[in-house]
C-alpha positions as YAML, in Angstrom:
chain: A
units: angstrom
residues:
- id: 1
  name: MET
  ca: [-1.08, -10.26, -9.88]
- id: 2
  name: THR
  ca: [-2.29, -10.90, -6.37]
- id: 3
  name: ILE
  ca: [-5.81, -12.11, -6.00]
- id: 4
  name: ASN
  ca: [-7.27, -11.00, -2.74]
- id: 5
  name: SER
  ca: [-10.64, -9.95, -1.56]
- id: 6
  name: PHE
  ca: [-9.15, -6.90, -0.17]
- id: 7
  name: ASP
  ca: [-7.53, -5.88, -3.48]
- id: 8
  name: ARG
  ca: [-10.54, -4.01, -4.90]
- id: 9
  name: ILE
  ca: [-10.38, -0.29, -5.68]
- id: 10
  name: LYS
  ca: [-13.24, 1.76, -6.85]
- id: 11
  name: ILE
  ca: [-11.62, 4.36, -9.08]
- id: 12
  name: PRO
  ca: [-12.21, 7.81, -7.34]
- id: 13
  name: LYS
  ca: [-14.44, 10.25, -9.08]
- id: 14
  name: GLY
  ca: [-11.57, 12.63, -8.63]
- id: 15
  name: PHE
  ca: [-9.39, 10.63, -10.99]
- id: 16
  name: TRP
  ca: [-11.76, 11.13, -13.93]
- id: 17
  name: LEU
  ca: [-12.52, 14.80, -12.89]
- id: 18
  name: GLY
  ca: [-8.68, 15.31, -12.82]
- id: 19
  name: LEU
  ca: [-8.61, 14.05, -16.46]
- id: 20
  name: HIS
  ca: [-11.38, 16.29, -17.36]
- id: 21
  name: TYR
  ca: [-9.57, 19.19, -15.87]
- id: 22
  name: LEU
  ca: [-6.50, 18.50, -17.81]
- id: 23
  name: ASN
  ca: [-8.51, 18.03, -21.17]
- id: 24
  name: ILE
  ca: [-7.51, 14.29, -21.35]
- id: 25
  name: ALA
  ca: [-10.13, 11.85, -22.70]
- id: 26
  name: PRO
  ca: [-10.56, 8.96, -20.23]
- id: 27
  name: SER
  ca: [-10.60, 6.42, -23.15]
- id: 28
  name: ILE
  ca: [-6.99, 7.44, -24.03]
- id: 29
  name: VAL
  ca: [-5.60, 6.77, -20.51]
- id: 30
  name: VAL
  ca: [-7.49, 3.53, -20.27]
- id: 31
  name: ARG
  ca: [-6.29, 2.24, -23.61]
- id: 32
  name: GLU
  ca: [-2.71, 3.36, -22.73]
- id: 33
  name: ALA
  ca: [-3.03, 1.24, -19.51]
- id: 34
  name: GLY
  ca: [-4.04, -1.65, -21.36]
- id: 35
  name: LEU
  ca: [-7.42, -1.95, -19.62]
- id: 36
  name: PRO
  ca: [-11.01, -2.46, -20.88]
- id: 37
  name: LEU
  ca: [-13.03, 0.72, -21.56]
- id: 38
  name: THR
  ca: [-15.63, -0.66, -19.35]
- id: 39
  name: ILE
  ca: [-13.78, 0.53, -16.21]
- id: 40
  name: VAL
  ca: [-14.80, 4.10, -17.04]
- id: 41
  name: ASN
  ca: [-18.17, 2.88, -15.72]
- id: 42
  name: ASP
  ca: [-18.56, 4.71, -12.32]
- id: 43
  name: GLN
  ca: [-19.28, 1.33, -10.58]
- id: 44
  name: SER
  ca: [-16.20, -0.48, -11.81]
- id: 45
  name: PHE
  ca: [-13.51, -1.81, -9.43]
- id: 46
  name: VAL
  ca: [-9.90, -2.49, -10.28]
- id: 47
  name: THR
  ca: [-7.03, -4.12, -8.63]
- id: 48
  name: THR
  ca: [-3.98, -2.36, -7.26]
- id: 49
  name: ASP
  ca: [-1.85, -3.26, -10.35]
- id: 50
  name: GLN
  ca: [-4.53, -2.01, -12.63]
- id: 51
  name: TYR
  ca: [-4.82, 1.22, -10.75]
- id: 52
  name: PHE
  ca: [-1.04, 1.65, -11.00]
- id: 53
  name: ALA
  ca: [-1.21, 1.09, -14.68]
- id: 54
  name: LEU
  ca: [-3.89, 3.85, -14.91]
- id: 55
  name: TRP
  ca: [-1.65, 6.30, -13.10]
- id: 56
  name: GLN
  ca: [1.31, 5.37, -15.03]
- id: 57
  name: ALA
  ca: [-0.58, 5.99, -18.29]
- id: 58
  name: PHE
  ca: [-1.78, 9.34, -16.91]
- id: 59
  name: SER
  ca: [1.79, 10.23, -16.17]
- id: 60
  name: ASP
  ca: [3.13, 9.15, -19.54]
- id: 61
  name: ILE
  ca: [0.51, 11.33, -21.34]
- id: 62
  name: VAL
  ca: [0.87, 14.67, -19.62]
- id: 63
  name: GLU
  ca: [3.47, 17.01, -20.72]
- id: 64
  name: ASP
  ca: [5.05, 17.36, -17.29]
- id: 65
  name: PRO
  ca: [4.01, 15.15, -14.36]
- id: 66
  name: ALA
  ca: [5.20, 17.51, -11.64]
- id: 67
  name: GLU
  ca: [2.93, 20.38, -12.97]
- id: 68
  name: SER
  ca: [0.10, 18.13, -13.41]
- id: 69
  name: THR
  ca: [0.57, 16.84, -9.80]
- id: 70
  name: VAL
  ca: [0.32, 20.35, -8.48]
- id: 71
  name: LYS
  ca: [-2.86, 21.19, -10.62]
- id: 72
  name: LEU
  ca: [-4.60, 18.05, -9.55]
- id: 73
  name: SER
  ca: [-3.78, 18.50, -5.88]
- id: 74
  name: THR
  ca: [-5.05, 22.13, -5.67]
- id: 75
  name: ASN
  ca: [-7.84, 22.40, -8.29]
- id: 76
  name: PHE
  ca: [-10.83, 20.64, -6.89]
- id: 77
  name: GLU
  ca: [-13.90, 21.53, -4.67]
- id: 78
  name: ASN
  ca: [-14.17, 20.13, -1.25]
- id: 79
  name: ALA
  ca: [-17.77, 19.16, -2.11]
- id: 80
  name: GLN
  ca: [-16.54, 16.80, -4.73]
- id: 81
  name: LEU
  ca: [-14.80, 14.74, -2.06]
- id: 82
  name: PRO
  ca: [-16.32, 11.40, -0.87]
- id: 83
  name: PRO
  ca: [-17.33, 11.29, 2.86]
- id: 84
  name: SER
  ca: [-14.10, 9.33, 3.77]
- id: 85
  name: VAL
  ca: [-12.04, 12.22, 2.55]
- id: 86
  name: MET
  ca: [-14.44, 15.02, 3.54]
- id: 87
  name: ALA
  ca: [-14.32, 14.12, 7.11]
- id: 88
  name: PRO
  ca: [-10.66, 15.07, 7.57]
- id: 89
  name: TYR
  ca: [-11.26, 18.48, 6.15]
- id: 90
  name: HIS
  ca: [-13.60, 19.24, 8.99]
- id: 91
  name: ALA
  ca: [-11.35, 17.82, 11.68]
- id: 92
  name: ARG
  ca: [-10.48, 19.76, 14.85]
- id: 93
  name: ASP
  ca: [-6.79, 20.42, 13.86]
- id: 94
  name: TYR
  ca: [-4.27, 19.23, 11.33]
- id: 95
  name: ARG
  ca: [-3.18, 16.20, 13.42]
- id: 96
  name: ASP
  ca: [-6.64, 15.12, 13.83]
- id: 97
  name: ALA
  ca: [-7.28, 15.51, 10.10]
- id: 98
  name: LEU
  ca: [-4.13, 13.41, 9.20]
- id: 99
  name: ASN
  ca: [-5.18, 10.67, 11.66]
- id: 100
  name: ARG
  ca: [-8.68, 10.50, 10.14]
- id: 101
  name: MET
  ca: [-7.27, 10.40, 6.61]
- id: 102
  name: ALA
  ca: [-5.02, 7.52, 7.69]
- id: 103
  name: ARG
  ca: [-7.97, 5.62, 9.28]
- id: 104
  name: TYR
  ca: [-10.63, 6.13, 6.44]
- id: 105
  name: LYS
  ca: [-8.24, 5.69, 3.55]
- id: 106
  name: GLN
  ca: [-8.84, 1.95, 4.00]
- id: 107
  name: LEU
  ca: [-12.30, 2.54, 2.77]
- id: 108
  name: CYS
  ca: [-11.05, 3.82, -0.60]
- id: 109
  name: ALA
  ca: [-8.01, 1.59, -1.38]
- id: 110
  name: PRO
  ca: [-5.53, -1.02, 0.20]
- id: 111
  name: GLU
  ca: [-3.12, 1.92, 0.92]
- id: 112
  name: ARG
  ca: [-1.78, 2.71, 4.25]
- id: 113
  name: ILE
  ca: [-0.74, 6.03, 5.59]
- id: 114
  name: HIS
  ca: [2.02, 5.59, 8.28]
- id: 115
  name: ILE
  ca: [2.41, 8.69, 10.61]
- id: 116
  name: VAL
  ca: [5.36, 8.86, 13.02]
- id: 117
  name: GLU
  ca: [5.88, 11.81, 15.32]
- id: 118
  name: GLU
  ca: [9.41, 12.12, 16.74]
- id: 119
  name: GLY
  ca: [11.16, 15.06, 18.09]
- id: 120
  name: GLU
  ca: [10.34, 18.24, 16.18]
- id: 121
  name: LEU
  ca: [9.22, 16.44, 13.02]
- id: 122
  name: CYS
  ca: [6.42, 14.23, 11.76]
- id: 123
  name: THR
  ca: [7.16, 11.69, 9.04]
- id: 124
  name: ILE
  ca: [4.52, 10.36, 6.77]
- id: 125
  name: GLU
  ca: [4.95, 7.30, 4.46]
- id: 126
  name: LEU
  ca: [2.59, 5.55, 2.18]
- id: 127
  name: SER
  ca: [2.50, 1.90, 1.30]
- id: 128
  name: TRP
  ca: [0.28, -0.31, -0.71]
- id: 129
  name: LEU
  ca: [-0.60, -3.92, 0.41]
- id: 130
  name: PHE
  ca: [-1.29, -5.83, -2.82]
- id: 131
  name: SER
  ca: [1.48, -4.99, -5.36]
- id: 132
  name: GLU
  ca: [5.17, -5.73, -5.74]
- id: 133
  name: ARG
  ca: [5.41, -2.87, -8.26]
- id: 134
  name: SER
  ca: [6.51, 0.48, -7.17]
- id: 135
  name: GLU
  ca: [3.94, 3.17, -7.07]
- id: 136
  name: PRO
  ca: [3.82, 5.43, -10.21]
- id: 137
  name: PRO
  ca: [5.70, 8.59, -9.32]
- id: 138
  name: MET
  ca: [2.78, 10.86, -10.19]
- id: 139
  name: LEU
  ca: [0.45, 8.90, -7.81]
- id: 140
  name: VAL
  ca: [2.95, 9.37, -5.07]
- id: 141
  name: GLY
  ca: [3.30, 13.03, -5.81]
- id: 142
  name: VAL
  ca: [-0.48, 13.60, -5.83]
- id: 143
  name: SER
  ca: [-0.92, 11.58, -2.54]
- id: 144
  name: LEU
  ca: [1.71, 13.64, -0.71]
- id: 145
  name: ALA
  ca: [0.81, 16.91, -2.14]
- id: 146
  name: SER
  ca: [-2.91, 16.35, -1.24]
- id: 147
  name: LEU
  ca: [-1.97, 15.94, 2.48]
- id: 148
  name: VAL
  ca: [-0.33, 19.31, 2.38]
- id: 149
  name: GLU
  ca: [-3.14, 20.80, 0.68]
- id: 150
  name: LEU
  ca: [-5.38, 19.39, 3.43]
- id: 151
  name: GLY
  ca: [-3.32, 21.28, 6.08]
- id: 152
  name: ARG
  ca: [-3.52, 24.61, 4.02]
- id: 153
  name: ARG
  ca: [-7.14, 24.49, 3.21]
- id: 154
  name: GLY
  ca: [-7.97, 23.31, 6.85]
- id: 155
  name: THR
  ca: [-5.86, 25.85, 8.76]
- id: 156
  name: GLY
  ca: [-6.17, 28.70, 6.07]
- id: 157
  name: LYS
  ca: [-2.50, 29.22, 6.52]
- id: 158
  name: PRO
  ca: [0.30, 29.00, 3.81]
- id: 159
  name: LEU
  ca: [1.64, 25.91, 5.41]
- id: 160
  name: ASN
  ca: [4.86, 24.35, 4.04]
- id: 161
  name: ALA
  ca: [6.46, 20.93, 4.42]
- id: 162
  name: HIS
  ca: [9.87, 20.55, 6.08]
- id: 163
  name: ALA
  ca: [11.21, 18.21, 3.42]
- id: 164
  name: VAL
  ca: [9.90, 15.80, 0.73]
- id: 165
  name: VAL
  ca: [11.93, 12.70, -0.31]
- id: 166
  name: LEU
  ca: [10.74, 10.73, -3.34]
- id: 167
  name: SER
  ca: [11.87, 7.23, -4.55]
- id: 168
  name: ARG
  ca: [11.77, 8.50, -8.22]
- id: 169
  name: PRO
  ca: [11.76, 11.73, -10.02]
- id: 170
  name: ILE
  ca: [8.49, 13.41, -10.98]
- id: 171
  name: GLY
  ca: [9.14, 15.80, -13.85]
- id: 172
  name: ASN
  ca: [10.04, 19.41, -13.13]
- id: 173
  name: ILE
  ca: [11.45, 19.29, -9.57]
- id: 174
  name: GLN
  ca: [11.37, 23.10, -9.27]
- id: 175
  name: ALA
  ca: [7.53, 23.02, -9.71]
- id: 176
  name: LEU
  ca: [7.21, 20.60, -6.78]
- id: 177
  name: GLU
  ca: [9.59, 22.64, -4.47]
- id: 178
  name: ALA
  ca: [7.55, 25.79, -5.21]
- id: 179
  name: PHE
  ca: [4.32, 23.76, -4.21]
- id: 180
  name: PHE
  ca: [5.70, 22.04, -1.09]
- id: 181
  name: GLY
  ca: [7.79, 25.04, 0.00]
- id: 182
  name: CYS
  ca: [10.82, 23.00, 0.63]
- id: 183
  name: SER
  ca: [13.52, 20.93, -0.92]
- id: 184
  name: VAL
  ca: [12.52, 17.81, -2.76]
- id: 185
  name: ARG
  ca: [15.06, 15.06, -2.95]
- id: 186
  name: THR
  ca: [14.84, 11.79, -5.05]
- id: 187
  name: GLY
  ca: [16.34, 8.40, -5.03]
- id: 188
  name: SER
  ca: [15.31, 7.20, -1.57]
- id: 189
  name: HIS
  ca: [14.12, 3.63, -1.01]
- id: 190
  name: ARG
  ca: [10.65, 4.95, 0.08]
- id: 191
  name: SER
  ca: [8.87, 8.26, -0.49]
- id: 192
  name: ARG
  ca: [7.95, 10.37, 2.53]
- id: 193
  name: LEU
  ca: [6.64, 13.72, 3.51]
- id: 194
  name: ILE
  ca: [8.18, 15.37, 6.50]
- id: 195
  name: LEU
  ca: [6.28, 18.02, 8.48]
- id: 196
  name: ARG
  ca: [6.87, 20.14, 11.42]
- id: 197
  name: ARG
  ca: [5.12, 18.77, 14.60]
- id: 198
  name: SER
  ca: [4.25, 22.41, 15.58]
- id: 199
  name: ASP
  ca: [2.08, 22.63, 12.33]
- id: 200
  name: LEU
  ca: [0.03, 19.59, 13.39]
- id: 201
  name: ASP
  ca: [-1.40, 21.61, 16.36]
- id: 202
  name: ARG
  ca: [-2.72, 24.20, 14.10]
- id: 203
  name: PRO
  ca: [-6.58, 24.38, 14.47]
- id: 204
  name: PHE
  ca: [-8.86, 23.92, 11.40]
- id: 205
  name: ILE
  ca: [-10.97, 26.93, 10.33]
- id: 206
  name: SER
  ca: [-13.19, 24.36, 8.67]
- id: 207
  name: TYR
  ca: [-13.74, 22.55, 11.83]
- id: 208
  name: ASN
  ca: [-17.44, 21.22, 11.91]
- id: 209
  name: GLU
  ca: [-18.32, 19.29, 15.02]
- id: 210
  name: GLU
  ca: [-21.87, 18.65, 13.96]
- id: 211
  name: LEU
  ca: [-20.86, 17.23, 10.57]
- id: 212
  name: LEU
  ca: [-18.33, 15.02, 12.20]
- id: 213
  name: GLU
  ca: [-20.93, 13.64, 14.60]
- id: 214
  name: ILE
  ca: [-22.77, 12.54, 11.50]
- id: 215
  name: LEU
  ca: [-19.93, 11.24, 9.34]
- id: 216
  name: THR
  ca: [-17.69, 9.50, 11.94]
- id: 217
  name: PRO
  ca: [-20.16, 7.00, 13.20]
- id: 218
  name: ALA
  ca: [-21.20, 5.99, 9.63]
- id: 219
  name: LEU
  ca: [-17.50, 5.83, 8.42]
- id: 220
  name: ASP
  ca: [-16.58, 3.68, 11.44]
- id: 221
  name: LYS
  ca: [-19.38, 1.34, 10.74]
- id: 222
  name: SER
  ca: [-18.53, 1.05, 7.11]
- id: 223
  name: LEU
  ca: [-14.93, 0.35, 7.89]
- id: 224
  name: GLU
  ca: [-15.86, -2.29, 10.58]
- id: 225
  name: LYS
  ca: [-18.11, -3.93, 8.07]
- id: 226
  name: LYS
  ca: [-15.43, -3.93, 5.36]
- id: 227
  name: LEU
  ca: [-12.91, -5.54, 7.64]
- id: 228
  name: ARG
  ca: [-15.41, -8.02, 9.03]
- id: 229
  name: ASN
  ca: [-16.59, -9.12, 5.65]
- id: 230
  name: ASN
  ca: [-13.15, -9.90, 4.30]
- id: 231
  name: SER
  ca: [-11.19, -13.00, 5.25]
- id: 232
  name: ILE
  ca: [-7.95, -11.87, 6.73]
- id: 233
  name: LYS
  ca: [-5.81, -15.00, 6.72]
- id: 234
  name: GLU
  ca: [-4.61, -14.69, 3.10]
- id: 235
  name: THR
  ca: [-4.04, -10.94, 3.44]
- id: 236
  name: VAL
  ca: [-1.81, -11.48, 6.63]
- id: 237
  name: LYS
  ca: [0.09, -14.18, 4.77]
- id: 238
  name: TRP
  ca: [0.76, -11.77, 1.82]
- id: 239
  name: ILE
  ca: [2.01, -9.06, 4.07]
- id: 240
  name: MET
  ca: [4.24, -11.57, 5.82]
- id: 241
  name: LYS
  ca: [5.76, -12.70, 2.64]
- id: 242
  name: GLN
  ca: [6.50, -9.18, 1.52]
- id: 243
  name: LYS
  ca: [8.39, -8.53, 4.94]
- id: 244
  name: LEU
  ca: [10.25, -11.77, 5.42]
- id: 245
  name: ALA
  ca: [13.44, -10.72, 3.79]
- id: 246
  name: SER
  ca: [13.80, -7.73, 6.32]
- id: 247
  name: GLY
  ca: [13.41, -10.12, 9.18]
- id: 248
  name: ARG
  ca: [10.70, -12.11, 11.05]
- id: 249
  name: PRO
  ca: [7.58, -9.94, 10.87]
- id: 250
  name: ASP
  ca: [5.77, -9.56, 14.21]
- id: 251
  name: MET
  ca: [2.17, -9.00, 14.91]
- id: 252
  name: GLN
  ca: [2.65, -5.26, 15.66]
- id: 253
  name: VAL
  ca: [4.06, -4.56, 12.21]
- id: 254
  name: VAL
  ca: [1.33, -6.74, 10.40]
- id: 255
  name: ALA
  ca: [-1.49, -5.08, 12.41]
- id: 256
  name: SER
  ca: [-0.17, -1.59, 11.63]
- id: 257
  name: GLU
  ca: [-0.20, -2.43, 7.80]
- id: 258
  name: LEU
  ca: [-3.78, -3.51, 8.23]
- id: 259
  name: GLY
  ca: [-4.75, -0.37, 10.30]
- id: 260
  name: MET
  ca: [-5.94, -2.34, 13.33]
- id: 261
  name: SER
  ca: [-4.69, -3.12, 16.81]
- id: 262
  name: GLU
  ca: [-2.76, -6.28, 17.76]
- id: 263
  name: ARG
  ca: [-5.74, -7.28, 19.84]
- id: 264
  name: THR
  ca: [-8.13, -6.84, 16.94]
- id: 265
  name: LEU
  ca: [-5.84, -8.82, 14.65]
- id: 266
  name: HIS
  ca: [-5.53, -11.62, 17.02]
- id: 267
  name: ARG
  ca: [-9.28, -11.83, 17.47]
- id: 268
  name: ARG
  ca: [-9.99, -11.67, 13.79]
- id: 269
  name: LEU
  ca: [-7.48, -14.53, 13.10]
- id: 270
  name: MET
  ca: [-9.05, -16.53, 15.98]
- id: 271
  name: ASP
  ca: [-12.52, -16.04, 14.46]
- id: 272
  name: GLU
  ca: [-11.14, -17.73, 11.28]
- id: 273
  name: GLY
  ca: [-9.39, -20.71, 13.18]
- id: 274
  name: ALA
  ca: [-5.97, -19.27, 12.69]
- id: 275
  name: SER
  ca: [-3.07, -18.00, 14.75]
- id: 276
  name: PHE
  ca: [-0.42, -15.59, 13.79]
- id: 277
  name: LYS
  ca: [2.49, -18.04, 14.62]
- id: 278
  name: GLN
  ca: [0.92, -20.84, 12.56]
- id: 279
  name: LEU
  ca: [0.50, -18.49, 9.57]
- id: 280
  name: LEU
  ca: [4.04, -17.36, 9.74]
- id: 281
  name: THR
  ca: [5.05, -21.03, 9.67]
- id: 282
  name: ASP
  ca: [2.80, -21.74, 6.65]
- id: 283
  name: ILE
  ca: [4.11, -18.76, 4.68]
- id: 284
  name: ARG
  ca: [7.76, -19.69, 5.47]
- id: 285
  name: ARG
  ca: [7.11, -23.34, 4.34]
- id: 286
  name: GLU
  ca: [5.29, -22.35, 1.24]
- id: 287
  name: SER
  ca: [7.93, -19.75, 0.29]
- id: 288
  name: ALA
  ca: [10.70, -22.20, 0.99]
- id: 289
  name: LEU
  ca: [9.37, -24.74, -1.46]
- id: 290
  name: GLU
  ca: [8.92, -21.99, -4.05]
- id: 291
  name: TYR
  ca: [12.30, -20.66, -3.71]
- id: 292
  name: LEU
  ca: [14.01, -24.14, -3.73]
- id: 293
  name: GLU
  ca: [12.47, -24.73, -7.17]
- id: 294
  name: ASN
  ca: [14.61, -21.94, -8.47]
- id: 295
  name: PRO
  ca: [18.11, -23.41, -9.03]
- id: 296
  name: LEU
  ca: [19.50, -19.83, -9.27]
- id: 297
  name: LEU
  ca: [18.90, -19.23, -5.61]
- id: 298
  name: ASP
  ca: [21.59, -20.72, -3.30]
- id: 299
  name: LEU
  ca: [20.60, -21.89, 0.22]
- id: 300
  name: LYS
  ca: [22.00, -18.92, 2.02]
- id: 301
  name: GLU
  ca: [19.72, -16.62, -0.18]
- id: 302
  name: VAL
  ca: [16.68, -18.71, 0.54]
- id: 303
  name: ALA
  ca: [17.34, -18.64, 4.27]
- id: 304
  name: PHE
  ca: [17.65, -14.79, 4.02]
- id: 305
  name: LEU
  ca: [14.47, -14.42, 2.03]
- id: 306
  name: LEU
  ca: [12.63, -16.44, 4.63]
- id: 307
  name: GLY
  ca: [13.82, -14.12, 7.45]
- id: 308
  name: TYR
  ca: [16.18, -16.49, 9.06]
- id: 309
  name: GLU
  ca: [19.35, -15.13, 10.60]
- id: 310
  name: ASP
  ca: [21.44, -18.17, 9.57]
- id: 311
  name: THR
  ca: [21.12, -21.16, 7.43]
- id: 312
  name: ASN
  ca: [21.27, -23.61, 10.41]
- id: 313
  name: SER
  ca: [17.85, -22.34, 11.68]
- id: 314
  name: PHE
  ca: [16.38, -22.62, 8.10]
- id: 315
  name: PHE
  ca: [17.72, -26.29, 7.91]
- id: 316
  name: ARG
  ca: [16.27, -27.25, 11.19]
- id: 317
  name: ALA
  ca: [12.89, -25.85, 10.32]
- id: 318
  name: PHE
  ca: [12.80, -27.43, 6.84]
- id: 319
  name: ARG
  ca: [13.70, -30.82, 8.31]
- id: 320
  name: GLN
  ca: [10.62, -30.46, 10.68]
- id: 321
  name: TRP
  ca: [8.35, -29.53, 7.67]
- id: 322
  name: GLU
  ca: [9.54, -31.96, 5.07]
- id: 323
  name: GLY
  ca: [11.70, -34.57, 6.90]
- id: 324
  name: ASP
  ca: [14.64, -33.87, 4.63]
- id: 325
  name: THR
  ca: [17.24, -31.29, 4.14]
- id: 326
  name: PRO
  ca: [16.67, -28.43, 1.69]
- id: 327
  name: SER
  ca: [19.58, -29.57, -0.65]
- id: 328
  name: ARG
  ca: [18.26, -33.18, -0.91]
- id: 329
  name: TRP
  ca: [14.61, -31.89, -1.50]
- id: 330
  name: ARG
  ca: [15.77, -29.53, -4.13]
- id: 331
  name: ALA
  ca: [17.84, -32.15, -5.93]
- id: 332
  name: GLU
  ca: [15.08, -34.69, -5.95]
- id: 333
  name: HIS
  ca: [12.41, -32.16, -7.12]
- id: 334
  name: LEU
  ca: [14.55, -30.68, -9.79]
- id: 335
  name: ASN
  ca: [15.46, -33.96, -11.00]
- id: 336
  name: ALA
  ca: [11.81, -35.17, -11.08]
- id: 337
  name: ASN
  ca: [10.92, -31.99, -12.96]
- id: 338
  name: PHE
  ca: [13.63, -32.47, -15.47]
- id: 339
  name: THR
  ca: [12.46, -36.15, -16.10]
- id: 340
  name: THR
  ca: [8.92, -35.08, -16.60]
- id: 341
  name: ASP
  ca: [9.80, -32.42, -19.12]
- id: 342
  name: SER
  ca: [12.03, -34.86, -21.04]
- id: 343
  name: THR
  ca: [9.34, -37.25, -21.25]
- id: 344
  name: ALA
  ca: [6.89, -34.70, -22.57]
- id: 345
  name: ILE
  ca: [9.31, -33.70, -25.23]
- id: 346
  name: LYS
  ca: [9.78, -37.24, -26.37]
- id: 347
  name: THR
  ca: [5.97, -37.75, -26.46]
- id: 348
  name: ILE
  ca: [5.55, -34.65, -28.68]
- id: 349
  name: HIS
  ca: [8.29, -35.91, -31.24]
...
């Protein structure tokens, strides 16, 4: 489990209300998730992996995850929403609402909402920073369905998605298609919601300029404080490690994951006496030593996992770090570990 000062989630009140609505006792879900009953306390925080475990337990208990997804996404009162989620419901239009949701989501959880407008479509993808596990399908379903419900309640129109793509099935797919008003496909690498860009221009009948003038400064201040009070170096290194295999991560990609501009990320790292380039070198070096201790990985695989295009580039970098070749370093350390283990066994006997 990743230990990170950012990896703290206060379980939303809506989660417990959803259990109540479906007549499920919180204690049953908590026990099924293998977590202590104390987290039912309104002030408790959990890690991303623990949060995922709760949603997976929730999904395992309900009769049909798809039908429960629809019920949870539609049966709630706006007044029950926290300020970070309430603000988008009073935005000027659907686009403004989605952007506000993406910005203030950071106050609730280490989850990012990526919005890309291209051509006639808008694609929305979700990602979590601090877990290598896949998001529970029901959590993905509720998250995407809630974004559609946001548009419907805000515009007062029967807005439908253009398409929905899920990485894994969520129960009765017909129930999901009836809700989203479009086809729902499964089996993709990453789940995504695809909207029509023309729908983003729809004004919100719930637009409340006065309320936003009150909420926005307070939310922006809370977000700035949250980001300022957390060390960012280890978070950046964690994101880098997850993205190395797909190529060398650049500052724009990492800044986007953190929901900030490149300039802000650069300044935050400088404040902590770090640089993006040096952190990338550090995480590559640390990861290289970790991978080389696994005899099942050949050197080409190690180079790939570190984001190098060829093994020669990896070899040159490793020699600069350790003053040796990867193969000799591996042989020496694996032999040293074997000798240590053998000595320990003899001592026991």
